[in-house]
XYZ file of C-alpha atoms in Angstrom:
479
model
C 0.000 0.000 0.000
C 1.074 3.575 -0.610
C 1.742 6.130 2.087
C -0.109 9.422 2.496
C 1.893 12.458 3.597
C 0.347 14.983 5.987
C 1.981 18.403 6.365
C 1.220 21.416 8.526
C 3.294 24.585 8.795
C 4.115 27.097 11.496
C 5.494 30.306 10.021
C 7.233 33.042 11.976
C 6.700 36.407 10.289
C 8.769 39.290 11.672
C 6.713 42.477 11.687
C 8.491 45.532 10.320
C 7.576 47.923 13.109
C 9.947 50.685 14.173
C 10.264 49.365 17.715
C 9.880 46.057 19.540
C 6.693 44.397 20.715
C 6.811 45.474 24.349
C 9.525 48.155 24.491
C 10.768 51.225 22.673
C 13.980 49.507 21.560
C 14.684 50.062 17.893
C 14.727 47.265 15.333
C 17.777 47.328 13.103
C 19.566 44.632 11.140
C 23.324 44.446 11.445
C 23.714 46.444 14.668
C 26.541 45.544 17.032
C 25.518 42.619 19.290
C 23.616 43.557 22.436
C 23.212 47.238 21.557
C 19.473 47.084 20.773
C 18.128 45.403 23.915
C 16.583 47.435 26.738
C 15.887 46.500 30.356
C 12.312 45.639 29.333
C 13.582 43.220 26.655
C 15.758 41.558 29.294
C 12.854 41.235 31.744
C 14.696 43.043 34.506
C 12.854 43.425 37.857
C 10.721 46.554 38.078
C 10.189 46.933 34.312
C 6.761 46.781 32.689
C 5.994 45.936 29.059
C 3.713 48.087 26.898
C 2.082 46.579 23.796
C 3.163 48.044 20.464
C -0.078 49.276 18.860
C 1.384 49.074 15.345
C 2.226 45.394 15.812
C -1.388 44.679 16.767
C -2.582 46.671 13.755
C -0.336 44.698 11.390
C -1.417 41.376 12.862
C -5.078 42.304 12.368
C -4.360 43.497 8.812
C -2.918 40.077 8.063
C -6.048 38.469 9.477
C -8.248 40.505 7.162
C -6.026 39.587 4.188
C -6.699 35.866 4.753
C -10.413 36.303 5.543
C -9.830 35.259 9.153
C -11.806 35.873 12.300
C -10.353 38.795 14.245
C -10.477 38.446 18.017
C -11.955 41.634 19.480
C -10.544 40.800 22.939
C -7.154 39.060 22.750
C -4.807 38.344 25.652
C -1.138 37.530 26.212
C 0.313 34.562 28.088
C 3.737 33.633 29.356
C 5.275 30.524 27.817
C 7.902 29.273 30.269
C 11.053 27.468 29.156
C 14.789 27.833 29.534
C 16.908 28.707 26.544
C 20.269 30.550 26.601
C 19.063 33.383 24.337
C 15.711 33.829 26.104
C 16.780 36.301 28.790
C 13.506 36.441 30.747
C 13.138 32.671 31.053
C 9.721 32.958 29.392
C 8.285 34.183 26.112
C 5.333 36.546 26.030
C 2.954 35.077 23.475
C -0.720 34.210 22.886
C -2.457 30.878 23.393
C -6.183 30.906 24.159
C -7.223 34.175 22.515
C -4.869 35.090 19.636
C -5.453 38.219 17.560
C -6.140 36.205 14.380
C -8.469 33.222 14.370
C -9.429 30.750 11.640
C -8.822 31.807 8.050
C -7.800 30.361 4.702
C -5.368 30.797 1.821
C -5.920 29.581 -1.734
C -2.910 28.154 -3.548
C -2.399 27.183 -7.170
C -0.205 24.215 -8.113
C 1.905 23.807 -11.252
C -0.828 21.610 -12.745
C -3.255 24.527 -12.486
C -5.193 22.832 -9.674
C -6.312 25.147 -6.882
C -6.513 24.178 -3.228
C -7.555 25.819 0.028
C -5.169 25.621 2.983
C -6.906 26.403 6.252
C -5.268 28.655 8.835
C -5.900 27.541 12.406
C -4.823 30.894 13.882
C -2.026 33.472 13.946
C -0.788 34.827 17.260
C 1.432 37.708 18.294
C 4.605 36.939 20.211
C 8.092 38.242 20.903
C 11.198 36.696 19.380
C 14.115 35.330 21.381
C 17.727 36.413 21.006
C 20.293 34.646 18.858
C 23.043 32.178 19.731
C 26.347 32.728 17.895
C 28.632 29.721 17.569
C 31.408 31.086 15.344
C 34.680 32.654 16.526
C 34.235 31.807 20.187
C 36.697 28.889 20.448
C 34.271 26.222 21.561
C 31.947 28.620 23.368
C 28.666 30.268 22.372
C 27.993 34.000 22.256
C 24.540 35.459 22.885
C 23.214 38.449 20.917
C 20.023 39.812 22.467
C 19.310 42.469 19.825
C 16.509 40.321 18.422
C 14.915 39.672 21.834
C 11.465 41.270 21.911
C 11.140 41.615 18.136
C 7.433 41.393 17.173
C 6.343 38.256 15.320
C 3.138 36.710 14.190
C 3.222 32.936 14.186
C 0.892 31.567 11.526
C -0.314 28.024 12.232
C -1.951 26.013 9.457
C -4.171 22.982 9.620
C -2.500 19.756 8.348
C -3.962 20.262 4.858
C -0.912 19.801 2.617
C -0.045 16.425 1.125
C 3.362 16.902 -0.484
C 6.320 19.255 -0.716
C 4.908 21.052 -3.777
C 1.766 22.066 -1.892
C 3.766 23.198 1.142
C 6.092 25.342 -0.980
C 3.162 26.788 -2.954
C 1.530 27.781 0.329
C 4.762 29.258 1.687
C 5.222 31.332 -1.480
C 1.629 32.542 -1.331
C 1.970 33.538 2.322
C 5.218 35.344 1.506
C 3.377 37.207 -1.264
C 0.575 38.209 1.103
C 2.726 39.557 3.960
C 5.002 41.513 1.609
C 2.071 42.856 -0.417
C 0.295 44.241 2.649
C 3.590 45.668 3.910
C 3.822 43.982 7.312
C 7.122 42.145 6.642
C 9.988 42.542 4.175
C 10.032 38.764 3.652
C 13.847 38.554 3.776
C 14.333 34.895 4.648
C 18.126 35.160 4.559
C 17.882 37.372 7.662
C 15.326 35.111 9.364
C 12.556 37.685 8.918
C 10.343 34.885 7.684
C 11.087 31.305 8.668
C 9.202 28.044 8.509
C 8.702 25.101 10.866
C 7.400 22.035 9.036
C 5.329 19.332 10.737
C 5.409 16.064 8.788
C 3.714 12.721 9.408
C 2.770 9.779 7.195
C -0.059 7.280 7.324
C -1.804 4.660 5.264
C -4.736 6.262 3.385
C -7.793 6.300 5.634
C -5.841 5.739 8.867
C -5.633 8.167 11.794
C -2.900 10.797 11.726
C 0.584 9.430 12.298
C 3.184 10.691 14.779
C 4.583 13.977 13.527
C 8.018 15.513 13.626
C 8.821 19.206 13.406
C 11.741 20.486 11.335
C 12.630 23.972 12.591
C 13.778 27.243 11.102
C 13.813 26.587 7.367
C 14.722 29.858 5.688
C 14.264 29.197 1.968
C 11.668 27.580 -0.250
C 14.310 25.266 -1.689
C 15.408 24.074 1.757
C 11.786 23.520 2.754
C 11.134 21.332 -0.269
C 14.293 19.292 0.297
C 13.731 18.941 4.052
C 10.169 17.671 3.563
C 11.204 15.079 0.971
C 14.085 13.926 3.173
C 11.852 13.559 6.228
C 9.149 11.708 4.290
C 11.751 9.237 3.001
C 13.146 8.788 6.533
C 9.739 8.126 8.082
C 8.771 5.623 5.381
C 12.067 3.773 5.877
C 11.572 3.657 9.662
C 8.007 2.344 9.460
C 8.691 -0.164 6.694
C 11.605 -1.507 8.731
C 9.224 -2.129 11.638
C 10.252 0.897 13.723
C 8.222 3.708 15.284
C 8.311 7.448 14.611
C 9.321 9.467 17.666
C 7.698 12.877 18.151
C 10.673 15.206 18.043
C 12.080 18.505 16.828
C 14.617 18.194 14.011
C 17.097 20.483 12.286
C 17.896 20.485 8.568
C 21.317 21.461 7.166
C 20.892 22.886 3.670
C 24.625 22.738 2.884
C 24.944 19.001 3.518
C 21.306 18.038 2.829
C 21.148 16.185 6.143
C 18.829 16.387 9.132
C 19.261 15.441 12.783
C 17.187 15.207 15.920
C 17.458 18.246 18.188
C 15.152 17.373 21.098
C 11.975 15.520 21.963
C 8.888 17.520 21.017
C 7.188 19.358 23.848
C 3.432 19.605 24.332
C 1.623 22.764 25.457
C 1.444 21.674 29.100
C 5.252 21.355 29.190
C 5.493 25.132 28.861
C 3.312 25.941 31.910
C 1.393 28.722 30.169
C -0.318 31.300 32.373
C -1.838 34.741 31.666
C 0.738 37.546 31.635
C 0.032 39.647 34.764
C 1.739 42.745 33.300
C -0.372 43.170 30.150
C -4.007 44.173 29.788
C -6.182 42.498 27.127
C -6.023 44.043 23.646
C -9.340 45.424 22.393
C -9.973 45.762 18.648
C -13.073 47.733 17.707
C -15.229 47.731 14.578
C -13.872 51.194 13.823
C -10.330 49.777 13.937
C -11.276 47.041 11.473
C -13.062 49.473 9.147
C -9.934 51.638 9.042
C -7.767 48.615 8.295
C -10.068 47.435 5.509
C -9.954 50.884 3.958
C -6.138 50.867 4.009
C -5.709 47.319 2.637
C -3.135 47.312 -0.195
C -3.615 45.263 -3.361
C -3.473 41.548 -2.550
C -1.666 38.991 -4.766
C -4.868 37.445 -6.178
C -6.247 40.879 -7.075
C -2.931 41.829 -8.683
C -2.900 38.594 -10.701
C -6.403 39.281 -12.002
C -5.325 42.804 -12.989
C -2.237 41.475 -14.804
C -4.431 39.056 -16.742
C -6.849 41.817 -17.714
C -4.500 44.764 -18.278
C -1.490 43.032 -19.837
C -3.136 39.988 -21.486
C -0.578 37.704 -19.869
C -0.987 33.953 -19.705
C -2.214 32.433 -16.446
C 1.292 31.058 -15.832
C 3.060 34.396 -16.438
C 0.559 36.363 -14.361
C 0.886 33.902 -11.492
C 4.673 34.120 -11.387
C 4.897 37.875 -11.818
C 2.174 38.837 -9.356
C 3.351 36.666 -6.463
C 6.277 38.813 -5.336
C 5.563 42.515 -4.795
C 9.030 43.682 -5.851
C 8.966 41.531 -9.000
C 5.461 42.752 -9.855
C 6.497 46.395 -9.495
C 9.652 45.810 -11.574
C 7.648 44.120 -14.328
C 5.063 46.908 -14.516
C 7.701 49.623 -14.882
C 9.572 47.629 -17.557
C 6.349 46.811 -19.444
C 5.211 50.444 -19.530
C 8.662 51.794 -20.430
C 9.153 49.171 -23.159
C 5.627 49.194 -24.537
C 5.364 45.395 -24.655
C 4.105 43.455 -21.625
C 4.823 39.997 -23.076
C 8.432 40.888 -23.881
C 8.830 42.419 -20.427
C 7.431 39.256 -18.812
C 9.803 37.068 -20.837
C 12.848 39.133 -19.861
C 11.948 39.433 -16.170
C 11.272 35.694 -15.816
C 14.067 34.676 -18.187
C 17.324 36.575 -18.583
C 16.912 38.748 -15.474
C 15.814 35.905 -13.170
C 18.696 33.704 -14.380
C 21.292 36.401 -13.632
C 19.808 37.164 -10.229
C 19.805 33.473 -9.298
C 23.357 32.957 -10.547
C 24.652 35.819 -8.415
C 22.289 35.167 -5.477
C 20.743 38.636 -5.714
C 17.178 39.753 -5.124
C 15.345 41.829 -7.704
C 15.772 44.843 -5.413
C 19.551 44.459 -5.886
C 19.407 44.121 -9.672
C 22.179 46.135 -11.412
C 19.762 46.549 -14.351
C 16.871 48.792 -13.334
C 13.292 48.351 -14.492
C 13.584 51.535 -16.585
C 16.740 50.213 -18.241
C 15.073 46.907 -19.064
C 12.128 48.828 -20.472
C 14.489 50.838 -22.687
C 16.109 47.614 -23.885
C 12.689 46.170 -24.740
C 11.771 49.344 -26.623
C 14.932 49.024 -28.758
C 14.059 45.400 -29.466
C 10.520 46.313 -30.408
C 11.470 49.164 -32.763
C 14.065 47.003 -34.519
C 17.138 48.938 -33.344
C 18.690 45.700 -32.076
C 18.091 41.970 -32.565
C 17.339 39.447 -29.820
C 20.924 38.210 -29.924
C 22.354 41.714 -29.618
C 19.851 42.496 -26.844
C 21.551 39.901 -24.658
C 24.906 41.610 -25.246
C 23.387 44.951 -24.298
C 21.816 43.426 -21.188
C 25.185 42.020 -20.087
C 26.812 45.429 -20.592
C 24.097 47.157 -18.548
C 24.500 44.507 -15.832
C 28.226 45.283 -15.751
C 27.447 48.965 -15.184
C 28.397 50.267 -18.617
C 25.375 52.567 -18.873
C 21.820 52.635 -20.173
C 20.917 50.467 -23.203
C 20.876 53.400 -25.625
C 24.350 54.475 -24.513
C 25.690 50.913 -24.782
C 24.185 50.432 -28.259
C 25.721 53.676 -29.467
C 29.130 53.158 -27.844
C 29.530 49.604 -29.128
C 27.965 50.182 -32.549
C 25.330 47.505 -31.991
C 22.481 48.937 -34.051
C 20.755 46.334 -36.170
C 21.586 46.438 -39.855
C 18.352 47.236 -41.685
C 19.777 48.865 -44.814
C 18.290 46.715 -47.582
C 21.012 47.601 -50.076
C 23.839 46.641 -47.725
C 22.084 43.418 -46.655
C 21.409 42.509 -50.301
C 25.113 42.815 -51.150
C 26.044 40.525 -48.225
C 23.429 37.939 -49.259
C 24.619 38.028 -52.870
C 28.217 37.380 -51.748
C 27.133 34.440 -49.544
C 25.155 32.857 -52.405
C 28.056 33.346 -54.808
C 30.600 31.812 -52.417
C 28.519 28.765 -51.420
C 27.380 27.207 -54.699
C 27.110 23.582 -53.398
C 24.890 24.623 -50.513
C 22.773 26.762 -52.837
C 22.276 23.851 -55.217
C 21.424 21.519 -52.326
C 18.886 24.051 -51.009
C 17.193 24.568 -54.364
C 16.855 20.826 -54.985
C 15.224 20.187 -51.596
C 11.526 20.059 -50.765
C 9.890 22.815 -48.699
C 10.267 20.957 -45.391
C 14.026 20.524 -45.864
C 14.441 24.084 -47.116
C 13.222 25.375 -43.727
C 16.147 23.599 -42.075
C 18.784 24.294 -44.725
C 18.177 28.056 -44.807
C 19.722 28.190 -41.341
C 23.179 27.769 -42.924
C 22.760 30.940 -44.951
C 21.304 32.861 -41.990
C 24.326 31.834 -39.937
C 26.741 33.003 -42.617
C 24.964 36.355 -42.872
C 24.932 36.830 -39.103
C 28.624 36.027 -38.987
C 29.333 38.549 -41.747
C 27.322 41.262 -39.962
C 28.512 40.322 -36.434
C 24.944 39.463 -35.528
C 23.563 42.856 -36.518
C 21.422 41.826 -39.494
C 17.684 42.290 -39.068
C 16.494 38.640 -38.849
C 13.089 39.187 -40.479
C 14.567 41.244 -43.301
C 17.396 38.758 -43.766
C 15.093 35.718 -43.949
C 12.816 37.401 -46.480
C 15.802 38.432 -48.620
C 17.373 34.949 -48.553
C 14.117 33.242 -49.540
C 13.731 35.676 -52.409
C 17.312 35.275 -53.673
C 17.553 31.501 -53.177
C 14.227 30.872 -54.861
């Protein structure tokens, strides 16, 4: 019998507020260790936390974006456990009455199939500090700058059945939180990280024992970690063993996973209401204001791309998912005057270069306006597709805008019919056997054989010949 995979996710989303969840300490990436933690963040005696109103607002905005129930009267609890980078010895979080209740997110798979993933809830909580293991000669350093950073933890129902569905959901959630502006989505900095709960069972059986793989910070690592854990669990069960409920860690560099600790249950944390914080009240007026300020959501943006730019479902889905990519595409499409060409370049040449150099689209050396200018020169016939790639590479290297590169390198497409005709005549005169072979072939073979002459012409013009003009001229001359 086959195995059925059951997956649920817990996603930590760092809110991009100016200050921390319960103190006025600033949030800044890259600050010197232990320079951004106040006495409140450290839980020193005599200090009192104050809830960050903006963090509550952003949590509720997220709830509205996923059509969730918003708790009008939410409370904070203390979750007690010891960890070296948890200075207070407890984490202030939410358990019984989180800000965001049940909601749902629709995902689309590569096959085109759509699926609803249910959200159990999303609660507000503070982050812990960070343990540093490098450069301490066998010891561990503790950086408490991150302690008290506001998070929402999004908890799904176990609705996903394979790695593809889990990654599709993760990408969609990333698109939502970045689109509504509550998180920058930078997974390399841990600003969005995923815990994956995986179990397997025979179809129709009760849920199996689950394991949790913690702190996955890329979609690729998530996919690999899930597949690895599924394989491990199947091997264990088919060898007659039992799955142990535990927390695991995945190493993306070595593609290995290991057990970190046995998995705790809620009662192990000795939750109790936080005596220092009053309940948070959210009014109808608050929700009305949030609804009025809701930015464009990914699904709405996709529908607009389909309608306004006549993109395919596939192109619109890819381009609308990431806010930065969507904005880049729109600028390039408008500047270049061709949405399809812009889509092809953003998802093709640009994406390949960004991936190769591990850059985000925000770090692209080629701006959206520059790509638009390149597309405009392609569209008006100034350059060919082959030359366009040369121009793109030059722009990437910082050699200037496309127009300046084209001019400086003399890359304008050759469209002078008289000059092209002379080149074609010379090629025909110097390649009599190939000409004879071409003329004696049927139409199907001629389509393939004309490539030889096109290649010769492109070589003679250093790739500058207008392809359409050249093909028409060759067909006319060759007969």
